[in-house]
């Protein structure tokens, strides 16, 4: 686990990659976003060419074929590999939790972080099953963000520091990163961000989260409505600063660093989608290096994915968070990469292809 104190600026010398600098203001963040790289077209074409030679009918592996091509394009190499997948869970606490927006007390965030460290959570089990590296980033849990119904959730400096720490989670050598979060009231922040960015009604974007009762859901909807009314109409980075959590900002930073460093991303549920929504609002192509790992049972998650034209890889009714759905979807990426790399071609196997001359 990495414990992060957001009152201390990241040490520039501690950044694992010179492309992920220690940022101290949102203006610097905006500058980083000016030139996001696109896919590696040569690697993408090489994957497409090899797929046409594999011992199967064209399209027979469905989305696995597209995933292999996507991996090659965003890893910038062919064949794609998944030797070192990382699962990153960012944990933060929210000032609006005191408004009764969750069925769980805010203390659960820190308690669950301890559970991650002890190896007792679902994401631990999933990562163990898939041989994925789990990293947990605890972001100033003892100091929640401000109540966004009264003031911006974060100062400019706090938000920029959280983004910078999130960027540092994308280290050289990892093949893909699955991004998720832990934090009581995180779906309240996600709903407020979605409402501020896309409009509509608070009810459209607010769901039960971790099992809210009717009374809790009503309080949550009112909190989302008040927050968006106070901070709506702002540019996307300001929406993130004013309504997001430390973990939301860190996930946003990880998304940006992954794009710069050519690391494909697997997104988890609604909390991760809120961070992704900010990047999409800044650049409609900004999520091209991302896949939606699963469809959360949180209703508004489906609405966000539809806005981006992204079809989730899994739909298992999960609503746990903690990157569990994204981690589970890594199994599909592993299968896609191995099928692409290890299947024989028609020529290698001595199998007649679809264009072979008819006998007799």
Short mmCIF file of N, CA, C and O in Angstrom, two decimals, residues 111-194:
data_model
loop_
_atom_site.label_atom_id
_atom_site.label_comp_id
_atom_site.label_asym_id
_atom_site.label_seq_id
_atom_site.Cartn_x
_atom_site.Cartn_y
_atom_site.Cartn_z
N UNK A 111 -11.03 1.21 6.96
CA UNK A 111 -11.12 -0.21 7.35
C UNK A 111 -10.97 -1.14 6.15
O UNK A 111 -10.33 -2.18 6.22
N UNK A 112 -11.55 -0.74 5.03
CA UNK A 112 -11.41 -1.55 3.83
C UNK A 112 -9.99 -1.49 3.27
O UNK A 112 -9.49 -2.49 2.72
N UNK A 113 -9.34 -0.37 3.38
CA UNK A 113 -7.94 -0.29 2.95
C UNK A 113 -7.10 -1.29 3.74
O UNK A 113 -6.25 -1.99 3.18
N UNK A 114 -7.35 -1.37 5.03
CA UNK A 114 -6.64 -2.37 5.85
C UNK A 114 -6.96 -3.78 5.38
O UNK A 114 -6.09 -4.67 5.37
N UNK A 115 -8.20 -4.00 4.97
CA UNK A 115 -8.60 -5.30 4.46
C UNK A 115 -7.86 -5.63 3.16
O UNK A 115 -7.43 -6.77 2.94
N UNK A 116 -7.69 -4.63 2.29
CA UNK A 116 -6.91 -4.84 1.07
C UNK A 116 -5.49 -5.25 1.41
O UNK A 116 -4.93 -6.18 0.82
N UNK A 117 -4.90 -4.53 2.35
CA UNK A 117 -3.51 -4.81 2.72
C UNK A 117 -3.38 -6.20 3.33
O UNK A 117 -2.39 -6.92 3.09
N UNK A 118 -4.39 -6.62 4.08
CA UNK A 118 -4.37 -7.94 4.70
C UNK A 118 -4.71 -9.06 3.71
O UNK A 118 -4.58 -10.24 4.05
N UNK A 119 -5.16 -8.68 2.52
CA UNK A 119 -5.47 -9.69 1.51
C UNK A 119 -6.86 -10.26 1.62
O UNK A 119 -7.14 -11.32 1.04
N UNK A 120 -7.78 -9.57 2.31
CA UNK A 120 -9.08 -10.15 2.58
C UNK A 120 -10.23 -9.68 1.72
O UNK A 120 -11.38 -10.03 1.99
N UNK A 121 -9.97 -8.90 0.69
CA UNK A 121 -11.07 -8.36 -0.14
C UNK A 121 -11.24 -9.16 -1.42
O UNK A 121 -10.36 -9.95 -1.81
N UNK A 122 -12.36 -8.94 -2.08
CA UNK A 122 -12.62 -9.64 -3.34
C UNK A 122 -11.55 -9.34 -4.37
O UNK A 122 -11.12 -10.23 -5.12
N UNK A 123 -11.10 -8.07 -4.43
CA UNK A 123 -10.10 -7.73 -5.43
C UNK A 123 -8.79 -8.48 -5.18
O UNK A 123 -8.07 -8.82 -6.14
N UNK A 124 -8.47 -8.76 -3.92
CA UNK A 124 -7.28 -9.56 -3.63
C UNK A 124 -7.41 -10.95 -4.24
O UNK A 124 -6.47 -11.47 -4.87
N UNK A 125 -8.58 -11.56 -4.05
CA UNK A 125 -8.80 -12.90 -4.57
C UNK A 125 -8.74 -12.93 -6.10
O UNK A 125 -8.16 -13.84 -6.70
N UNK A 126 -9.36 -11.91 -6.72
CA UNK A 126 -9.37 -11.86 -8.19
C UNK A 126 -7.97 -11.65 -8.73
O UNK A 126 -7.55 -12.32 -9.69
N UNK A 127 -7.22 -10.74 -8.12
CA UNK A 127 -5.84 -10.51 -8.57
C UNK A 127 -4.99 -11.77 -8.39
O UNK A 127 -4.16 -12.09 -9.25
N UNK A 128 -5.20 -12.49 -7.30
CA UNK A 128 -4.47 -13.73 -7.09
C UNK A 128 -4.78 -14.76 -8.15
O UNK A 128 -3.90 -15.47 -8.65
N UNK A 129 -6.05 -14.85 -8.52
CA UNK A 129 -6.46 -15.83 -9.53
C UNK A 129 -5.87 -15.51 -10.90
O UNK A 129 -5.60 -16.42 -11.69
N UNK A 130 -5.65 -14.21 -11.18
CA UNK A 130 -5.20 -13.79 -12.50
C UNK A 130 -3.73 -13.40 -12.54
O UNK A 130 -3.23 -12.94 -13.57
N UNK A 131 -3.03 -13.58 -11.41
CA UNK A 131 -1.62 -13.22 -11.32
C UNK A 131 -1.41 -11.75 -11.70
O UNK A 131 -0.52 -11.40 -12.47
N UNK A 132 -2.26 -10.88 -11.15
CA UNK A 132 -2.17 -9.45 -11.38
C UNK A 132 -1.63 -8.77 -10.13
O UNK A 132 -1.95 -9.16 -9.00
N UNK A 133 -0.84 -7.75 -10.32
CA UNK A 133 -0.25 -6.99 -9.22
C UNK A 133 -1.27 -5.98 -8.69
O UNK A 133 -1.79 -5.17 -9.46
N UNK A 134 -1.54 -6.02 -7.40
CA UNK A 134 -2.48 -5.08 -6.78
C UNK A 134 -1.70 -3.99 -6.05
O UNK A 134 -0.82 -4.28 -5.24
N UNK A 135 -2.04 -2.75 -6.35
CA UNK A 135 -1.49 -1.60 -5.64
C UNK A 135 -2.65 -0.78 -5.06
O UNK A 135 -3.62 -0.50 -5.77
N UNK A 136 -2.53 -0.39 -3.80
CA UNK A 136 -3.55 0.41 -3.13
C UNK A 136 -2.94 1.75 -2.75
O UNK A 136 -1.86 1.79 -2.14
N UNK A 137 -3.60 2.83 -3.10
CA UNK A 137 -3.10 4.18 -2.85
C UNK A 137 -4.08 4.89 -1.91
O UNK A 137 -5.22 5.19 -2.28
N UNK A 138 -3.63 5.14 -0.70
CA UNK A 138 -4.46 5.78 0.32
C UNK A 138 -4.18 7.28 0.30
O UNK A 138 -3.06 7.71 0.59
N UNK A 139 -5.19 8.07 -0.03
CA UNK A 139 -5.01 9.51 -0.24
C UNK A 139 -5.60 10.31 0.92
O UNK A 139 -6.79 10.62 0.94
N UNK A 140 -4.77 10.61 1.90
CA UNK A 140 -5.15 11.50 3.00
C UNK A 140 -6.52 11.16 3.57
O UNK A 140 -7.40 12.02 3.69
N UNK A 141 -6.70 9.90 3.97
CA UNK A 141 -8.01 9.48 4.47
C UNK A 141 -8.43 10.23 5.72
O UNK A 141 -9.62 10.40 5.99
N UNK A 142 -7.44 10.66 6.51
CA UNK A 142 -7.76 11.38 7.74
C UNK A 142 -8.23 12.80 7.48
O UNK A 142 -8.73 13.49 8.38
N UNK A 143 -8.09 13.27 6.23
CA UNK A 143 -8.51 14.62 5.87
C UNK A 143 -9.42 14.56 4.66
O UNK A 143 -8.97 14.63 3.52
N UNK A 144 -10.73 14.39 4.86
CA UNK A 144 -11.65 14.30 3.72
C UNK A 144 -11.66 15.59 2.90
O UNK A 144 -11.23 16.66 3.36
N UNK A 145 -12.17 15.48 1.69
CA UNK A 145 -12.42 16.68 0.90
C UNK A 145 -13.47 17.54 1.61
O UNK A 145 -14.17 17.09 2.51
N UNK A 146 -13.59 18.78 1.16
CA UNK A 146 -14.61 19.67 1.72
C UNK A 146 -16.00 19.23 1.24
O UNK A 146 -16.14 18.52 0.24
N UNK A 147 -17.02 19.61 1.96
CA UNK A 147 -18.41 19.35 1.59
C UNK A 147 -18.74 20.19 0.36
O UNK A 147 -18.79 21.42 0.43
N UNK A 148 -18.95 19.55 -0.78
CA UNK A 148 -19.10 20.32 -2.02
C UNK A 148 -20.44 21.03 -2.13
O UNK A 148 -20.67 21.78 -3.09
N UNK A 149 -21.35 20.83 -1.18
CA UNK A 149 -22.57 21.64 -1.19
C UNK A 149 -22.32 23.01 -0.58
O UNK A 149 -23.19 23.89 -0.66
N UNK A 150 -21.14 23.19 0.00
CA UNK A 150 -20.80 24.46 0.66
C UNK A 150 -19.61 25.16 0.05
O UNK A 150 -19.50 26.39 0.09
N UNK A 151 -18.69 24.39 -0.53
CA UNK A 151 -17.44 24.94 -1.07
C UNK A 151 -16.85 23.93 -2.04
O UNK A 151 -17.27 22.77 -2.07
N UNK A 152 -15.88 24.33 -2.85
CA UNK A 152 -15.22 23.35 -3.71
C UNK A 152 -14.61 22.22 -2.88
O UNK A 152 -14.07 22.44 -1.79
N UNK A 153 -14.71 21.01 -3.40
CA UNK A 153 -14.20 19.85 -2.66
C UNK A 153 -12.71 19.93 -2.42
O UNK A 153 -12.21 19.51 -1.37
N UNK A 154 -11.96 20.46 -3.39
CA UNK A 154 -10.50 20.53 -3.29
C UNK A 154 -10.01 21.91 -3.69
O UNK A 154 -10.66 22.60 -4.50
N UNK A 155 -8.89 22.30 -3.15
CA UNK A 155 -8.20 23.48 -3.68
C UNK A 155 -7.52 23.09 -4.98
O UNK A 155 -7.36 21.91 -5.30
N UNK A 156 -7.09 24.08 -5.73
CA UNK A 156 -6.37 23.83 -6.97
C UNK A 156 -5.14 22.96 -6.70
O UNK A 156 -4.87 21.98 -7.41
N UNK A 157 -4.41 23.29 -5.65
CA UNK A 157 -3.18 22.56 -5.35
C UNK A 157 -3.47 21.13 -4.91
O UNK A 157 -2.78 20.18 -5.33
N UNK A 158 -4.50 20.93 -4.08
CA UNK A 158 -4.86 19.57 -3.65
C UNK A 158 -5.24 18.70 -4.84
O UNK A 158 -4.82 17.55 -4.95
N UNK A 159 -6.03 19.27 -5.73
CA UNK A 159 -6.48 18.50 -6.90
C UNK A 159 -5.29 18.16 -7.80
O UNK A 159 -5.15 17.01 -8.25
N UNK A 160 -4.42 19.14 -8.05
CA UNK A 160 -3.26 18.89 -8.90
C UNK A 160 -2.33 17.86 -8.29
O UNK A 160 -1.77 17.01 -8.99
N UNK A 161 -2.15 17.90 -6.96
CA UNK A 161 -1.29 16.92 -6.31
C UNK A 161 -1.88 15.52 -6.40
O UNK A 161 -1.16 14.55 -6.64
N UNK A 162 -3.19 15.41 -6.21
CA UNK A 162 -3.83 14.10 -6.33
C UNK A 162 -3.67 13.56 -7.75
O UNK A 162 -3.40 12.37 -7.96
N UNK A 163 -3.83 14.43 -8.75
CA UNK A 163 -3.62 14.03 -10.13
C UNK A 163 -2.19 13.55 -10.34
O UNK A 163 -1.94 12.50 -10.97
N UNK A 164 -1.22 14.29 -9.80
CA UNK A 164 0.18 13.92 -9.98
C UNK A 164 0.50 12.58 -9.34
O UNK A 164 1.21 11.75 -9.93
N UNK A 165 -0.04 12.33 -8.15
CA UNK A 165 0.19 11.03 -7.51
C UNK A 165 -0.46 9.90 -8.32
O UNK A 165 0.10 8.81 -8.43
N UNK A 166 -1.64 10.18 -8.88
CA UNK A 166 -2.26 9.17 -9.73
C UNK A 166 -1.42 8.87 -10.95
O UNK A 166 -1.31 7.71 -11.38
N UNK A 167 -0.80 9.87 -11.53
CA UNK A 167 0.07 9.67 -12.69
C UNK A 167 1.25 8.77 -12.35
O UNK A 167 1.68 7.94 -13.16
N UNK A 168 1.73 8.89 -11.13
CA UNK A 168 2.90 8.11 -10.74
C UNK A 168 2.59 6.63 -10.54
O UNK A 168 3.50 5.81 -10.42
N UNK A 169 1.31 6.28 -10.54
CA UNK A 169 0.94 4.86 -10.43
C UNK A 169 1.21 4.10 -11.72
O UNK A 169 1.25 2.87 -11.72
N UNK A 170 1.39 4.82 -12.81
CA UNK A 170 1.61 4.19 -14.11
C UNK A 170 3.12 4.13 -14.35
O UNK A 170 3.72 5.02 -14.95
N UNK A 171 3.72 3.07 -13.86
CA UNK A 171 5.17 2.92 -13.94
C UNK A 171 5.58 2.22 -15.23
O UNK A 171 4.81 1.46 -15.81
N UNK A 172 6.80 2.47 -15.69
CA UNK A 172 7.29 1.77 -16.88
C UNK A 172 7.29 0.26 -16.65
O UNK A 172 7.57 -0.21 -15.54
N UNK A 173 6.95 -0.48 -17.68
CA UNK A 173 7.01 -1.93 -17.61
C UNK A 173 5.69 -2.62 -17.40
O UNK A 173 5.57 -3.83 -17.64
N UNK A 174 4.66 -1.90 -16.95
CA UNK A 174 3.37 -2.56 -16.80
C UNK A 174 2.68 -2.62 -18.16
O UNK A 174 2.84 -1.74 -19.00
N UNK A 175 1.93 -3.69 -18.39
CA UNK A 175 1.32 -3.94 -19.69
C UNK A 175 -0.09 -3.40 -19.82
O UNK A 175 -0.56 -3.10 -20.91
N UNK A 176 -0.78 -3.30 -18.71
CA UNK A 176 -2.14 -2.77 -18.67
C UNK A 176 -2.41 -2.37 -17.23
O UNK A 176 -1.82 -2.94 -16.30
N UNK A 177 -3.28 -1.38 -17.03
CA UNK A 177 -3.64 -0.99 -15.67
C UNK A 177 -5.16 -0.98 -15.55
O UNK A 177 -5.87 -0.39 -16.37
N UNK A 178 -5.66 -1.69 -14.54
CA UNK A 178 -7.08 -1.66 -14.18
C UNK A 178 -7.26 -0.65 -13.07
O UNK A 178 -6.54 -0.70 -12.06
N UNK A 179 -8.20 0.26 -13.24
CA UNK A 179 -8.33 1.41 -12.33
C UNK A 179 -9.67 1.37 -11.62
O UNK A 179 -10.73 1.26 -12.25
N UNK A 180 -9.63 1.47 -10.29
CA UNK A 180 -10.83 1.51 -9.48
C UNK A 180 -10.60 2.30 -8.21
O UNK A 180 -9.52 2.86 -7.99
N UNK A 181 -11.61 2.32 -7.33
CA UNK A 181 -11.53 3.17 -6.15
C UNK A 181 -12.23 2.55 -4.95
O UNK A 181 -12.98 1.58 -5.08
N UNK A 182 -11.96 3.17 -3.82
CA UNK A 182 -12.65 2.87 -2.57
C UNK A 182 -12.88 4.18 -1.85
O UNK A 182 -11.95 4.98 -1.71
N UNK A 183 -14.10 4.42 -1.41
CA UNK A 183 -14.36 5.64 -0.66
C UNK A 183 -15.84 5.81 -0.41
O UNK A 183 -16.63 5.87 -1.36
N UNK A 184 -16.22 5.87 0.85
CA UNK A 184 -17.62 6.09 1.18
C UNK A 184 -18.07 7.45 0.62
O UNK A 184 -17.36 8.44 0.77
N UNK A 185 -19.21 7.48 -0.05
CA UNK A 185 -19.78 8.65 -0.73
C UNK A 185 -19.16 8.87 -2.10
O UNK A 185 -19.41 9.91 -2.74
N UNK A 186 -18.39 7.90 -2.61
CA UNK A 186 -17.78 8.10 -3.92
C UNK A 186 -18.81 8.15 -5.06
O UNK A 186 -18.62 8.88 -6.03
N UNK A 187 -19.90 7.39 -4.96
CA UNK A 187 -20.89 7.47 -6.03
C UNK A 187 -21.70 8.77 -5.96
O UNK A 187 -22.27 9.19 -6.97
N UNK A 188 -21.72 9.41 -4.80
CA UNK A 188 -22.33 10.75 -4.70
C UNK A 188 -21.50 11.74 -5.50
O UNK A 188 -22.03 12.54 -6.28
N UNK A 189 -20.18 11.69 -5.32
CA UNK A 189 -19.29 12.56 -6.09
C UNK A 189 -19.38 12.25 -7.58
O UNK A 189 -19.41 13.15 -8.42
N UNK A 190 -19.44 10.96 -7.92
CA UNK A 190 -19.53 10.57 -9.33
C UNK A 190 -20.80 11.13 -9.96
O UNK A 190 -20.79 11.64 -11.09
N UNK A 191 -21.91 11.03 -9.24
CA UNK A 191 -23.18 11.53 -9.76
C UNK A 191 -23.15 13.04 -9.94
O UNK A 191 -23.67 13.57 -10.93
N UNK A 192 -22.54 13.75 -9.00
CA UNK A 192 -22.46 15.20 -9.10
C UNK A 192 -21.61 15.62 -10.30
O UNK A 192 -21.95 16.57 -11.02
N UNK A 193 -20.51 14.91 -10.54
CA UNK A 193 -19.66 15.19 -11.70
C UNK A 193 -20.45 14.95 -12.99
O UNK A 193 -20.44 15.76 -13.92
N UNK A 194 -21.13 13.81 -13.07
CA UNK A 194 -21.89 13.48 -14.27
C UNK A 194 -22.99 14.51 -14.53
O UNK A 194 -23.21 14.93 -15.68
#
